Every structure is written in C-alpha cells, then in structure tokens.
CSV table of C-alpha atoms in Angstrom, one decimal:
chain,number,residue,atom,x,y,z
A,1,LYS,CA,0.0,0.0,0.0
A,2,ALA,CA,1.5,3.3,-1.0
A,3,GLY,CA,2.2,5.9,1.7
A,4,VAL,CA,1.4,9.6,1.7
A,5,THR,CA,2.9,11.3,-1.3
A,6,GLN,CA,3.8,15.0,-1.3
A,7,THR,CA,4.9,17.0,-4.2
A,8,PRO,CA,7.1,18.8,-4.8
A,9,ARG,CA,9.7,17.7,-2.3
A,10,TYR,CA,11.8,20.9,-2.6
A,11,LEU,CA,11.0,24.3,-3.9
A,12,ILE,CA,12.4,27.8,-3.8
A,13,LYS,CA,10.3,30.9,-4.2
A,14,THR,CA,10.8,34.6,-3.7
A,15,ARG,CA,8.9,37.0,-1.4
A,16,GLY,CA,5.5,38.0,-2.7
A,17,GLN,CA,5.1,34.9,-4.9
A,18,GLN,CA,2.5,32.2,-4.2
A,19,VAL,CA,3.0,28.4,-3.9
A,20,THR,CA,0.8,25.4,-4.1
A,21,LEU,CA,1.7,22.1,-2.5
A,22,SER,CA,0.1,18.8,-3.2
A,23,CYS,CA,-0.7,15.7,-1.0
A,24,SER,CA,-2.0,12.3,-2.0
A,25,PRO,CA,-3.2,10.4,1.0
A,26,ILE,CA,-3.1,6.7,1.6
A,27,SER,CA,-5.7,4.9,-0.5
A,28,GLY,CA,-9.0,4.8,1.5
A,29,HIS,CA,-8.1,7.6,3.8
A,30,ARG,CA,-10.5,10.5,3.8
A,31,SER,CA,-8.9,12.9,6.2
A,32,VAL,CA,-5.9,15.0,5.3
A,33,SER,CA,-4.1,17.3,7.7
A,34,TRP,CA,-1.3,19.8,7.1
A,35,TYR,CA,1.4,20.9,9.5
A,36,GLN,CA,4.2,23.4,9.3
A,37,GLN,CA,7.6,22.6,10.8
A,38,THR,CA,10.2,25.3,11.5
A,39,PRO,CA,13.2,25.3,13.8
A,40,GLY,CA,11.8,28.2,15.8
A,41,GLN,CA,8.1,27.3,16.1
A,42,GLY,CA,8.3,23.5,15.8
A,43,LEU,CA,5.4,21.6,14.4
A,44,GLN,CA,2.2,23.6,14.1
A,45,PHE,CA,-1.2,22.5,12.9
A,46,LEU,CA,-2.5,24.3,9.8
A,47,PHE,CA,-5.8,22.7,8.9
A,48,GLU,CA,-7.6,19.4,8.4
A,49,TYR,CA,-9.9,18.3,5.6
A,50,PHE,CA,-12.4,15.5,5.6
A,51,SER,CA,-14.6,14.7,2.6
A,52,GLU,CA,-13.8,18.0,0.9
A,53,THR,CA,-14.7,20.0,4.0
A,54,GLN,CA,-12.4,21.9,6.2
A,55,ARG,CA,-13.0,20.3,9.6
A,56,ASN,CA,-10.5,22.1,11.7
A,57,LYS,CA,-8.1,25.1,11.4
A,58,GLY,CA,-5.1,26.3,13.2
A,59,ASN,CA,-3.9,29.8,14.0
A,60,PHE,CA,-2.4,30.9,10.7
A,61,PRO,CA,-3.2,34.0,8.6
A,62,GLY,CA,-5.6,33.8,5.7
A,63,ARG,CA,-2.7,33.6,3.3
A,64,PHE,CA,-2.6,30.0,4.1
A,65,SER,CA,-5.5,28.0,2.5
A,66,GLY,CA,-6.3,24.6,1.4
A,67,ARG,CA,-8.7,22.3,-0.3
A,68,GLN,CA,-9.6,18.7,-0.8
A,69,PHE,CA,-10.8,17.0,-3.9
A,70,SER,CA,-13.3,14.2,-4.3
A,71,ASN,CA,-10.5,11.7,-4.5
A,72,SER,CA,-9.2,12.9,-1.1
A,73,ARG,CA,-6.1,14.5,-2.6
A,74,SER,CA,-5.4,17.8,-1.0
A,75,GLU,CA,-3.6,21.0,-1.9
A,76,MET,CA,-2.5,23.9,0.2
A,77,ASN,CA,-1.7,27.3,-1.0
A,78,VAL,CA,0.3,30.1,0.5
A,79,SER,CA,-0.1,33.5,-1.1
A,80,THR,CA,2.2,36.6,-0.9
A,81,LEU,CA,5.1,34.6,0.5
A,82,GLU,CA,7.1,35.9,3.4
A,83,LEU,CA,10.6,34.9,4.5
A,84,GLY,CA,9.1,33.4,7.6
A,85,ASP,CA,7.1,30.9,5.5
A,86,SER,CA,10.3,29.0,4.8
A,87,ALA,CA,9.5,25.6,6.4
A,88,LEU,CA,8.9,21.9,5.9
A,89,TYR,CA,5.2,21.4,5.2
A,90,LEU,CA,4.0,18.0,6.2
A,91,CYS,CA,0.8,16.3,5.1
A,92,ALA,CA,-0.8,13.5,7.1
A,93,SER,CA,-3.7,11.3,6.3
A,94,SER,CA,-6.0,9.1,8.4
A,95,SER,CA,-9.2,7.1,7.9
A,96,GLY,CA,-10.9,10.0,9.6
A,97,THR,CA,-14.2,8.3,10.4
A,98,TYR,CA,-13.5,8.3,14.1
A,99,TYR,CA,-10.9,10.1,16.0
A,100,THR,CA,-7.8,8.0,16.6
A,101,GLY,CA,-5.0,10.5,16.6
A,102,GLU,CA,-3.0,8.2,14.5
A,103,LEU,CA,-1.7,10.0,11.5
A,104,PHE,CA,0.4,8.8,8.6
A,105,PHE,CA,2.8,11.5,7.5
A,106,GLY,CA,4.4,12.1,4.1
A,107,GLU,CA,8.1,13.2,3.8
A,108,GLY,CA,7.1,16.8,3.4
A,109,SER,CA,7.7,19.7,1.0
A,110,ARG,CA,10.6,21.9,1.9
A,111,LEU,CA,9.8,25.5,0.9
A,112,THR,CA,12.6,28.1,0.9
A,113,VAL,CA,11.5,31.7,0.5
A,114,LEU,CA,14.3,34.1,-0.6
B,1,ALA,CA,-6.0,24.0,26.5
B,2,GLN,CA,-3.8,21.0,26.0
B,3,SER,CA,0.0,21.2,25.9
B,4,VAL,CA,3.1,19.1,26.2
B,5,THR,CA,6.5,19.9,27.5
B,6,GLN,CA,9.5,17.9,26.5
B,7,LEU,CA,12.0,18.3,29.3
B,8,ASP,CA,15.2,17.7,27.3
B,9,SER,CA,16.0,19.1,23.8
B,10,HIS,CA,18.9,16.7,23.4
B,11,VAL,CA,19.7,13.3,24.9
B,12,SER,CA,22.9,11.3,24.2
B,13,VAL,CA,23.3,7.7,25.1
B,14,SER,CA,25.7,4.8,24.2
B,15,GLU,CA,24.5,1.9,22.2
B,16,GLY,CA,23.1,-0.8,24.4
B,17,THR,CA,22.2,1.5,27.3
B,18,PRO,CA,18.7,2.6,28.3
B,19,VAL,CA,16.8,5.5,26.8
B,20,LEU,CA,14.6,7.9,28.7
B,21,LEU,CA,12.9,10.8,27.0
B,22,ARG,CA,10.8,12.9,29.3
B,23,CYS,CA,7.4,14.5,28.6
B,24,ASN,CA,4.9,16.3,30.8
B,25,TYR,CA,1.4,17.2,29.7
B,26,SER,CA,-1.3,19.6,30.6
B,27,SER,CA,-4.9,18.8,29.9
B,28,SER,CA,-8.2,19.8,31.4
B,29,TYR,CA,-9.6,16.3,30.8
B,30,SER,CA,-8.3,12.8,30.2
B,31,PRO,CA,-5.8,13.2,27.4
B,32,SER,CA,-4.9,11.1,24.4
B,33,LEU,CA,-1.1,11.1,24.2
B,34,PHE,CA,1.3,9.9,21.6
B,35,TRP,CA,5.0,9.6,20.7
B,36,TYR,CA,6.1,10.2,17.2
B,37,VAL,CA,9.6,9.8,15.7
B,38,GLN,CA,11.2,11.7,12.8
B,39,HIS,CA,14.3,10.3,11.2
B,40,PRO,CA,16.4,12.8,9.2
B,41,ASN,CA,14.7,14.0,6.0
B,42,LYS,CA,11.7,11.8,6.7
B,43,GLY,CA,8.2,12.3,7.8
B,44,LEU,CA,6.9,11.4,11.2
B,45,GLN,CA,6.0,7.9,12.3
B,46,LEU,CA,3.7,6.9,15.2
B,47,LEU,CA,5.7,5.0,17.9
B,48,LEU,CA,2.8,4.5,20.4
B,49,LYS,CA,-0.4,6.0,21.8
B,50,TYR,CA,-2.2,6.2,25.1
B,51,THR,CA,-6.0,6.5,24.9
B,52,SER,CA,-7.1,5.7,28.5
B,53,ALA,CA,-6.7,2.0,28.4
B,54,ALA,CA,-3.6,0.4,29.9
B,55,THR,CA,-1.3,3.0,31.5
B,56,LEU,CA,1.8,1.1,30.2
B,57,VAL,CA,1.8,1.4,26.5
B,58,LYS,CA,4.1,-0.7,24.2
B,59,GLY,CA,5.0,0.6,20.8
B,60,ILE,CA,7.2,-0.3,17.9
B,61,ASN,CA,10.9,-1.0,18.0
B,62,GLY,CA,11.0,-1.9,21.7
B,63,PHE,CA,9.8,1.5,22.9
B,64,GLU,CA,7.2,1.9,25.7
B,65,ALA,CA,5.7,4.7,27.7
B,66,GLU,CA,3.9,4.9,31.0
B,67,PHE,CA,1.0,7.3,31.6
B,68,LYS,CA,1.2,8.7,35.2
B,69,LYS,CA,-1.8,10.9,35.9
B,70,SER,CA,-0.5,12.0,39.4
B,71,GLU,CA,2.7,13.3,37.8
B,72,THR,CA,1.1,14.4,34.5
B,73,SER,CA,3.9,12.6,32.7
B,74,PHE,CA,4.2,10.3,29.7
B,75,HIS,CA,7.9,9.4,29.5
B,76,LEU,CA,9.3,7.3,26.7
B,77,THR,CA,11.7,4.5,27.5
B,78,LYS,CA,13.7,1.7,25.8
B,79,PRO,CA,15.8,-0.8,27.6
B,80,SER,CA,18.7,-0.9,25.1
B,81,ALA,CA,19.4,1.8,22.5
B,82,HIS,CA,20.4,0.9,19.0
B,83,MET,CA,22.2,3.1,16.5
B,84,SER,CA,19.1,3.2,14.3
B,85,ASP,CA,17.2,4.9,17.2
B,86,ALA,CA,19.0,8.2,16.5
B,87,ALA,CA,16.2,10.6,15.5
B,88,GLU,CA,14.0,13.3,16.8
B,89,TYR,CA,11.1,12.3,19.1
B,90,PHE,CA,8.0,14.2,19.7
B,91,CYS,CA,5.5,13.9,22.5
B,92,VAL,CA,2.1,14.8,21.3
B,93,VAL,CA,-1.3,15.5,22.8
B,94,SER,CA,-4.6,15.6,20.9
B,95,ASP,CA,-6.7,18.7,21.1
B,96,ARG,CA,-10.3,17.6,21.2
B,97,ALA,CA,-11.6,21.0,22.5
B,98,GLY,CA,-13.8,23.0,20.3
B,99,ALA,CA,-15.7,21.9,17.2
B,100,GLY,CA,-14.6,18.5,16.0
B,101,GLY,CA,-11.1,18.6,17.2
B,102,TYR,CA,-10.5,15.5,15.2
B,103,ASN,CA,-6.9,14.8,14.4
B,104,LYS,CA,-5.6,18.1,15.6
B,105,LEU,CA,-2.3,17.2,17.3
B,106,ILE,CA,-0.3,19.5,19.5
B,107,PHE,CA,3.4,18.7,19.4
B,108,GLY,CA,6.1,19.2,21.9
B,109,ALA,CA,9.3,20.9,20.9
B,110,GLY,CA,11.1,17.6,20.3
B,111,THR,CA,14.0,15.7,21.8
B,112,ARG,CA,16.9,14.9,19.6
B,113,LEU,CA,18.3,11.5,20.5
B,114,ALA,CA,22.0,10.7,19.7
B,115,VAL,CA,23.3,7.2,20.0
B,116,HIS,CA,27.0,6.6,20.2
B,117,PRO,CA,28.9,3.4,19.6
C-alpha cells in the first residue's frame, strides 16, 4: 500500500510569490491534515480536511489556504510569501471516520523563500 | 487548553544503554497522548499511543511509555538503545476541545536522541 505522497519535495520561491503544495493520502483515507515545521516554532497545525470540507483550522493567517478534492487528494496554497514561511510542510492522512490521533505522514515539501 | 513539554532538547546515550525521553502534559480532561519519531529528512511515524486503556503502552521497535496521571507525565523508554534509534522524538497530545477537534495534534518541541557506539 503506497504511503502519503507529497509534491514537490523541494522548492524555492521569492517573497511575494505564491505556492501550491500537493498531497496524495493513503488509499482509502478520507482525512488530510497539514502541518508546518520550522526550527523556531516546531510543528504547528495548519488545517484538516475530511470529505472535501475543512473540519479544523489552526492559527495561521488567511494567506494559508487549502482544499480537498473528491478523490481525497489535497492541496495547500500560500499566497504573498514571506521569509518566515520557509519551512517543511507536512501532510498527514488518516481514515478520519472516528478520532484516533494516528496520522500517517508524508516526507514533506521543503519550501525556501528568498 | 492542552499542551506538552519535553524536558530535554537533546539526549545522548551509548548503544546498548537505556533510553529515557521525558514528557509532561497539561490537559483539562483525560488526554490522548502519543509519541512520534522523525528520522532525518523523513516524515513522522507513530511510535505508540495512550488513549485511557492500559497505563503502560508498548510501541514499535521496543519502545514503551507509562502514563502517570499523578505526575502528569508520559515518559518514553527503551531498555537498550540501537544506532538506528537516533532521531527526533515528539511527545504529542490531541486537542479535542472546540468543534470537532478530530486529528488536531499538539506537538512538543522535540527531543533529539543521539546514540554513540
């Protein structure tokens, strides 16, 4: 069974640009969550989608957005990039039907903003 | 609000010696607690979880953790360290407050474990 796949793995952008990251969950998983990991702030929850609906949201500005498609694949978008957005963005999936707390993580997309 | 505090940012052990990674939690109700591990340039993997069943929880790769409500602790241990255990370990609590709360995890700052030959 394939794991969680994130693309691209690495990318470099400049301030003011926007970026879209993609996540394909494990087959059959309907919940996709996104986390930001930085050396200074650690791992922080961005949002979670379940059946194309945002079910939960962290404390990030509106520049951070996401969506989920009918096949459970998810994308997150960051507009008007700032230097502080440089981070590893991790996607995680779970079956999502009932709360378990067990998430399966991808290897992340490492974003560098210059 | 739920939170976790990992008491050591770095732990260094010799191969074959015990491992102890310390974690204290804060929760207004019975928490669900987890340990996740992150190897270099990899995503996170669940080691073990506590969800109000047995207080001693066994996980993968010989790790276990004990939930102690009186001490609000959830320390991770392993009897004998292996070189492959070198990684970053995160103590995690689930946040079930508010609407849904499903799968919203609150991570500790992490403990980097080094294992020396």
